[in-house]
Coordinates of C-alpha atoms in Angstrom, one line a residue:
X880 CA -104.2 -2.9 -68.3
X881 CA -104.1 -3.2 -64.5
X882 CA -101.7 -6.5 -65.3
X883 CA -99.4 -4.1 -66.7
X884 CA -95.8 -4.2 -64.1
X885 CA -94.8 -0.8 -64.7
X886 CA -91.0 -1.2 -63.1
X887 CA -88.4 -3.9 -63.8
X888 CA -88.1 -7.1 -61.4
X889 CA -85.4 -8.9 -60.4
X890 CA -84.7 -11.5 -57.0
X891 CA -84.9 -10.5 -53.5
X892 CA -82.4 -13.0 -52.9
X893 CA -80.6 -15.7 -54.3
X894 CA -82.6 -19.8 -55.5
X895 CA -80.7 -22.6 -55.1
X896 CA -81.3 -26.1 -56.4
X897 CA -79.9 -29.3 -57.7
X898 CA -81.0 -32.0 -60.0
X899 CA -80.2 -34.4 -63.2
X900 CA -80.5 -33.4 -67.0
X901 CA -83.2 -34.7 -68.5
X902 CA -81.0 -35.1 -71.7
X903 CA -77.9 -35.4 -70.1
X904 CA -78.6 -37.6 -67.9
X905 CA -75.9 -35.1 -65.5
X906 CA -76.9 -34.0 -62.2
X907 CA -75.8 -29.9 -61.8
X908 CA -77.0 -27.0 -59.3
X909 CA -78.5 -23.8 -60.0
X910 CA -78.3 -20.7 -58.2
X911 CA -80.4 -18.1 -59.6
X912 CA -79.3 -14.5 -58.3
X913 CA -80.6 -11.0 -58.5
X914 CA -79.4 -8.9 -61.0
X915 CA -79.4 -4.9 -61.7
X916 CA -81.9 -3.4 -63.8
X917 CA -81.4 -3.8 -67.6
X918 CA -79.1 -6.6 -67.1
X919 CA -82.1 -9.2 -69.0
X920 CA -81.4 -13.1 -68.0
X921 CA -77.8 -14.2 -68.4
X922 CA -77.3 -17.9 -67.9
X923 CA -73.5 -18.6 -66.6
X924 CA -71.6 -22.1 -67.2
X925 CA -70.1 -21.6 -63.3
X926 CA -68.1 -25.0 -64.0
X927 CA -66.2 -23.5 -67.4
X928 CA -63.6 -20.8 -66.7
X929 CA -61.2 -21.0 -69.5
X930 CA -63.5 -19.3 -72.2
X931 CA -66.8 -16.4 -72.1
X932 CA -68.9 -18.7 -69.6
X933 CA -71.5 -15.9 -69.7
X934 CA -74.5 -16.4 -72.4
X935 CA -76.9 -13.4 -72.6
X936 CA -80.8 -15.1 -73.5
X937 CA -81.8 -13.6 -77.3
X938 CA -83.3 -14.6 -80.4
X939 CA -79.5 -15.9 -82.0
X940 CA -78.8 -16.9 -78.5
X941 CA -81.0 -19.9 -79.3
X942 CA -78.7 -22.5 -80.6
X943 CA -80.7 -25.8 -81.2
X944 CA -84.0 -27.0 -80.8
X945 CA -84.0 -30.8 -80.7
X946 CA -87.2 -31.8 -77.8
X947 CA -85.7 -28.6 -75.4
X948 CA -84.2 -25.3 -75.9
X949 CA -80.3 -25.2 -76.2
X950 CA -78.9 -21.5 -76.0
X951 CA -74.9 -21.3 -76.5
X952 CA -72.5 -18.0 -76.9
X953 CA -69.9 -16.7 -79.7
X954 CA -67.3 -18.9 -78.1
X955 CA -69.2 -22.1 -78.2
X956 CA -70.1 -22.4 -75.3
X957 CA -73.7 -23.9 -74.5
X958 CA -76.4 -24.7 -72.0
X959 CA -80.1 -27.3 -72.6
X960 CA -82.9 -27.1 -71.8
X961 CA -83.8 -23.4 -70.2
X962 CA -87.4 -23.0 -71.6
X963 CA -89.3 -24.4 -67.9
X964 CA -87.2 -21.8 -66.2
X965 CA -87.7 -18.9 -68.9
X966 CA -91.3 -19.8 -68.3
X967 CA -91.6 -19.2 -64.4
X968 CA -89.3 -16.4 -65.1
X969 CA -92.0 -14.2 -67.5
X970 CA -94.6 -15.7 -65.5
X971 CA -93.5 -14.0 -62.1
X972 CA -92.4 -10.3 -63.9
X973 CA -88.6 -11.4 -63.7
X974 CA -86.8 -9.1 -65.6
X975 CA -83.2 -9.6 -64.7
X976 CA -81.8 -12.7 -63.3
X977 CA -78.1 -14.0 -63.6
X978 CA -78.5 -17.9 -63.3
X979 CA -75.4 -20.2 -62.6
X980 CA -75.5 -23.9 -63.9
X981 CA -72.5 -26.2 -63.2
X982 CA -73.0 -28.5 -65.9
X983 CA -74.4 -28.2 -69.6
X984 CA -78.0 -28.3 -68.6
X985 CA -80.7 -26.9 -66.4
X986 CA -81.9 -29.6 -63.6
X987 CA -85.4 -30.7 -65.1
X988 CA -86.7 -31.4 -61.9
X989 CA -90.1 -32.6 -61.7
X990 CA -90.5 -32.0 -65.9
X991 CA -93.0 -28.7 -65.0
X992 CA -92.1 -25.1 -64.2
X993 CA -93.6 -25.5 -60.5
X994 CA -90.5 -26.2 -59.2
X995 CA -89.1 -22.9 -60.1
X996 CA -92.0 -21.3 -59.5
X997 CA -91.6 -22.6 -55.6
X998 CA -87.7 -21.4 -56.1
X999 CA -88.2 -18.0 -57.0
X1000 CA -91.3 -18.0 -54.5
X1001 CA -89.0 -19.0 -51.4
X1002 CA -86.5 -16.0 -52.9
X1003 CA -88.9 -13.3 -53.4
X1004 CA -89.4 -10.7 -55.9
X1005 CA -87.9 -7.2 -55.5
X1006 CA -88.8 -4.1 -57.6
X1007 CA -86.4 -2.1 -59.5
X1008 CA -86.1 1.8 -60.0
X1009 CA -86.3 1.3 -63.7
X1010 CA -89.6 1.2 -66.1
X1011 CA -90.2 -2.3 -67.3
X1012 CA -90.6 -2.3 -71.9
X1013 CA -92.7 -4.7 -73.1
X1014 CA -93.0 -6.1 -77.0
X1015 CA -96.1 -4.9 -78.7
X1016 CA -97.0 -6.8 -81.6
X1017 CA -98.0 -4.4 -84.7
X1018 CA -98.5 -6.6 -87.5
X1019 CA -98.7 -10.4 -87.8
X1020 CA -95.9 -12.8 -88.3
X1021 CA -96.2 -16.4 -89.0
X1022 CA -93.9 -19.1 -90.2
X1023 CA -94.6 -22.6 -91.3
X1024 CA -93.1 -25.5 -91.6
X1025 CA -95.5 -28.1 -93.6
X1026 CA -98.5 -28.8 -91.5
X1027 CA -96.5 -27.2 -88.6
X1028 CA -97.9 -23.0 -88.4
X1029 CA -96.7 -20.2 -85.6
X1030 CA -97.8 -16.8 -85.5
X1031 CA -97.3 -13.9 -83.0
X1032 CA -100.6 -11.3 -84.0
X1033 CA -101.3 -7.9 -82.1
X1034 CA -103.1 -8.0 -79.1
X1035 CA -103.1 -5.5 -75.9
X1036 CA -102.4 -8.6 -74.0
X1037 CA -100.1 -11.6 -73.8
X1038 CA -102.1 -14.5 -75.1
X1039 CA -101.6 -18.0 -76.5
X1040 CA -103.8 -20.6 -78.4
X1041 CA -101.8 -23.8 -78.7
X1042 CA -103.1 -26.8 -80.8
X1043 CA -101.2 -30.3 -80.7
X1044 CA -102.4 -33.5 -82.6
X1045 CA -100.9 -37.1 -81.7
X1046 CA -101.7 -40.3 -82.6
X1047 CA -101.8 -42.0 -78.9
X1048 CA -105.7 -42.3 -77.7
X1049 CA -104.2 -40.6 -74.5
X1050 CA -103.2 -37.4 -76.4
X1051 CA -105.0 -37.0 -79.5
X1052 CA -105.9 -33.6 -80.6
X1053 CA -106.0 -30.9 -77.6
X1054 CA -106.0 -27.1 -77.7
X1055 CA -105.9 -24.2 -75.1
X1056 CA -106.4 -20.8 -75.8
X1057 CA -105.9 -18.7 -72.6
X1058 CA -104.2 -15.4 -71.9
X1059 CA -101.0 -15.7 -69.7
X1060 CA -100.8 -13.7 -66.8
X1061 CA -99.0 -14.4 -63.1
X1062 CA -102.3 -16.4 -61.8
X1063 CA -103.2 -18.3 -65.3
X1064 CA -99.7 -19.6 -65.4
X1065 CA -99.6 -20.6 -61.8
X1066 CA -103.0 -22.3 -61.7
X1067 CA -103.2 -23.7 -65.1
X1068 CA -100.0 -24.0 -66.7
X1069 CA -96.7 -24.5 -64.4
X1070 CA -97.5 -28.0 -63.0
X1071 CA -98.0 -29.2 -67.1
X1072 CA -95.1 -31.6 -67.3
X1073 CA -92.9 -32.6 -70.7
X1074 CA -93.7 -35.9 -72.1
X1075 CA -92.7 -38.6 -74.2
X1076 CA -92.6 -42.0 -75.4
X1077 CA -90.9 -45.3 -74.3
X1078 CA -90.8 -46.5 -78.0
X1079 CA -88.4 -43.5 -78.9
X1080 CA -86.0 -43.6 -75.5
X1081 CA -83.5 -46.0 -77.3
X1082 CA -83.1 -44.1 -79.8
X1083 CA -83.0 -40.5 -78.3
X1084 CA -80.4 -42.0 -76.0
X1085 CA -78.7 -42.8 -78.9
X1086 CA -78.7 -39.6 -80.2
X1087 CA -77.7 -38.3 -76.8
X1088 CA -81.0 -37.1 -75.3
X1089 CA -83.4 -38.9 -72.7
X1090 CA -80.1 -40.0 -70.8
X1091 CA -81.6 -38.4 -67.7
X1092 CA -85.4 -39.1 -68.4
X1093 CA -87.6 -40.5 -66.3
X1094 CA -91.2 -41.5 -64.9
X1095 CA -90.1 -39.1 -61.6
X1096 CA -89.6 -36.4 -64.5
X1097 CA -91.9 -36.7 -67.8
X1098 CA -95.1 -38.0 -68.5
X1099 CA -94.3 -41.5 -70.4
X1100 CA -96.4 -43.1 -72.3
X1101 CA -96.2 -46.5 -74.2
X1102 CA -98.5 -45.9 -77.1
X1103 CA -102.2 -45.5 -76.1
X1104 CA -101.3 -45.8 -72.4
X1105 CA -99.5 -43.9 -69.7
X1106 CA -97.2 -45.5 -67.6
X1107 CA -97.0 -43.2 -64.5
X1108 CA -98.8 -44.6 -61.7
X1109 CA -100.6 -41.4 -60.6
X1110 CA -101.5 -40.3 -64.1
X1111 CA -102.1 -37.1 -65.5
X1112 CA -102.3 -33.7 -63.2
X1113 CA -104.9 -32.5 -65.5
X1114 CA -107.0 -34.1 -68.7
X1115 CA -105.2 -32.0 -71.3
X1116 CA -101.9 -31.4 -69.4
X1117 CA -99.8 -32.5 -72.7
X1118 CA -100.9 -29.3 -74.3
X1119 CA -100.5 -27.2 -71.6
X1120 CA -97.2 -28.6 -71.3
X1121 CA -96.8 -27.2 -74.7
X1122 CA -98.0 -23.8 -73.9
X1123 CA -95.8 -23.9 -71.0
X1124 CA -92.8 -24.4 -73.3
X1125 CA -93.9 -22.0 -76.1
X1126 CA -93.9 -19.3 -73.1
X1127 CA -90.6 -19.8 -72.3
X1128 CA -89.2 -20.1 -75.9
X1129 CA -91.0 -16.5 -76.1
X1130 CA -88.9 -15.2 -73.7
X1131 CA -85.7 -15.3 -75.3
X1132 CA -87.2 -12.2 -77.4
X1133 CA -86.0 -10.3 -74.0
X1134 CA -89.2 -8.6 -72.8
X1135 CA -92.6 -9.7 -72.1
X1136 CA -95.0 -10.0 -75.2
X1137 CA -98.5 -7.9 -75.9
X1138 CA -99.8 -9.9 -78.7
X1139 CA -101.0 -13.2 -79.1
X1140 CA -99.0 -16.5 -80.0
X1141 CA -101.1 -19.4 -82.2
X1142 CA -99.3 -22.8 -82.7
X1143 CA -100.4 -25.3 -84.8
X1144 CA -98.4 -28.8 -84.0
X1145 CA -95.2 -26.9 -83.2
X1146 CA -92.3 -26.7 -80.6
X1147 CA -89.3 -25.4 -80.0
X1148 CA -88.0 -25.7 -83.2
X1149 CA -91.3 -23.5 -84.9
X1150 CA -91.2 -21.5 -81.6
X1151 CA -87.7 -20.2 -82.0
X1152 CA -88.0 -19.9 -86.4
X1153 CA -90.7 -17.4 -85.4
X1154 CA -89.1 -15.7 -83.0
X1155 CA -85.9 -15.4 -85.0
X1156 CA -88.5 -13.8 -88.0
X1157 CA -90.1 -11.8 -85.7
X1158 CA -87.1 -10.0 -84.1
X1159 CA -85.8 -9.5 -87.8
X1160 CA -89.4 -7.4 -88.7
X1161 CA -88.7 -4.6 -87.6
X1162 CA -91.9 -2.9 -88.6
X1163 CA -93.9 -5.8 -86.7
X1164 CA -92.9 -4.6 -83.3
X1165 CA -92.4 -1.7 -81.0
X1166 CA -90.7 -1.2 -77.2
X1167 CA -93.6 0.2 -75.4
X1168 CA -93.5 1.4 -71.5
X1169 CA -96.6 0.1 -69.8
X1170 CA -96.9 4.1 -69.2
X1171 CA -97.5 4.6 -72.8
X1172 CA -99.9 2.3 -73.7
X1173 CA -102.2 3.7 -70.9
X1174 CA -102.0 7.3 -72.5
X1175 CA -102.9 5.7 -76.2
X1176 CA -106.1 4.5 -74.4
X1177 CA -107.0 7.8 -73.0

């Protein structure tokens, strides 16, 4: 309980950075700016002023789910690969955030969330004269999608138990079960970076993803082996990567979660049909003040 933030959070001051697409392959900045309290995250398409640039994060915001997060608004309008920074942003208690992008995607940077982490580090956190709501779970959801299984189950606090299963010797089958707060993230899941491998790049690129990829920003692997020279940051960091992306999907449900996530082989595309389920059960969920919970416990 003492984990609990009881008021909202939003940026001290503004974050500022710059970098390609991993998809895209286009290089944009980012400045991430504070935000009054009860605004949520709004993402803003700074370099698109002829239609509604602004795209408010929610479960419909979410608009496709092909190896990243794509959220877009009523007028079409759309932006990749948010989930890293929706990640840092629940991780550090940021409630409201309004984050500018010149281009149609969020700079992947290094591939993990510990760039942003740094970012909103350097900008500082700032406390807001309203009380924070958080999502408790009630009653278990879970969707499935063949072998694929994601479920959100009551808990009094926010944690996940991620499974993946690859056929590369240097993946295979890895788990982590862990509960998320500010420290677990920072220590054991923000530096997990996305992966993938060289076999599918032509293709992808084909498709129009991967165009910005690289060993400087992913984990590649050519079958059982992994390319980068400095290797892995941790022995199972391909799940935590995982974890790390699931927490971010998450957070386009607009609060912080108490409950705990499973995942079974998913990804975005699993993370997001769950969330969209979960929203739409209304009897699954309540908005609870960190205030109230406490007085349920006495």
């Amino acid at each position: 309980m003492n984990e609990f933030q009881l008021l909202q959070h939003t940026l001290a001051g503004p974050a500022v950075c710059a970098g390609v697409g991993v998809h895209s392959g286009k290089r944009a900045r980012m400045a991430i700016r504070p935000a009054a309290a009860n605004v949520g995250v709004v993402f803003v398409r700074s370099d698109l002023t002829e239609a509604d640039n602004r795209i408010r994060v929610g479960p419909k915001s979410v608009a496709r789910t092909q190896l990243n997060t794509e959220i877009a608004n009523a007028s079409g309008v759309s932006l990749s690969t948010i989930e890293h920074l929706m990640a840092a942003l629940t991780a550090l208690d940021i409630d409201n955030a309004i984050v500018e992008v010149d281009g149609p995607e969020v700079p992947i940077m290094d591939g993990s969330a510990l760039p942003f982490i740094q970012l909103l580090d350097r900008a500082g956190r700032k406390t807001q004269e309203a009380p924070r709501a958080y999502i408790e779970v009630l009653e278990t959801v879970e969707v499935q999608d063949g072998v694929k299984y994601a479920a959100l189950h009551p808990s009094d606090r926010f944690e996940i138990d991620v499974e993946i299963d690859f056929p590369s010797a240097a993946i295979g089958r890895q788990r982590v079960i862990m509960p998320v707060t500010e420290r677990s993230f920072r220590d054991e899941l923000a530096s997990a970076r996305t992966f993938g491998f060289i076999q599918e790049v032509e293709a992808l690129r084909r498709a129009g993803l991967a165009r910005g990829g690289s060993m400087d920003n992913a984990i590649v692997l050519d079958g059982d082996a992994i390319l980068n020279p400095e290797g892995l940051r941790m022995k199972d960091e391909f799940v935590r990567h995982k974890a790390l992306d699931a927490i971010g999907d998450l957070y386009v449900l607009g609060a912080p979660l108490l409950g705990r996530f499973e995942s079974r082989y998913g990804g975005h595309a699993l993370n997001n049909k769950l969330v969209r389920a979960f929203a739409e059960r209304r009897d699954a969920w309540r908005m609870r003040t960190p205030t109230q919970v406490l007085a349920e416990a006495v």
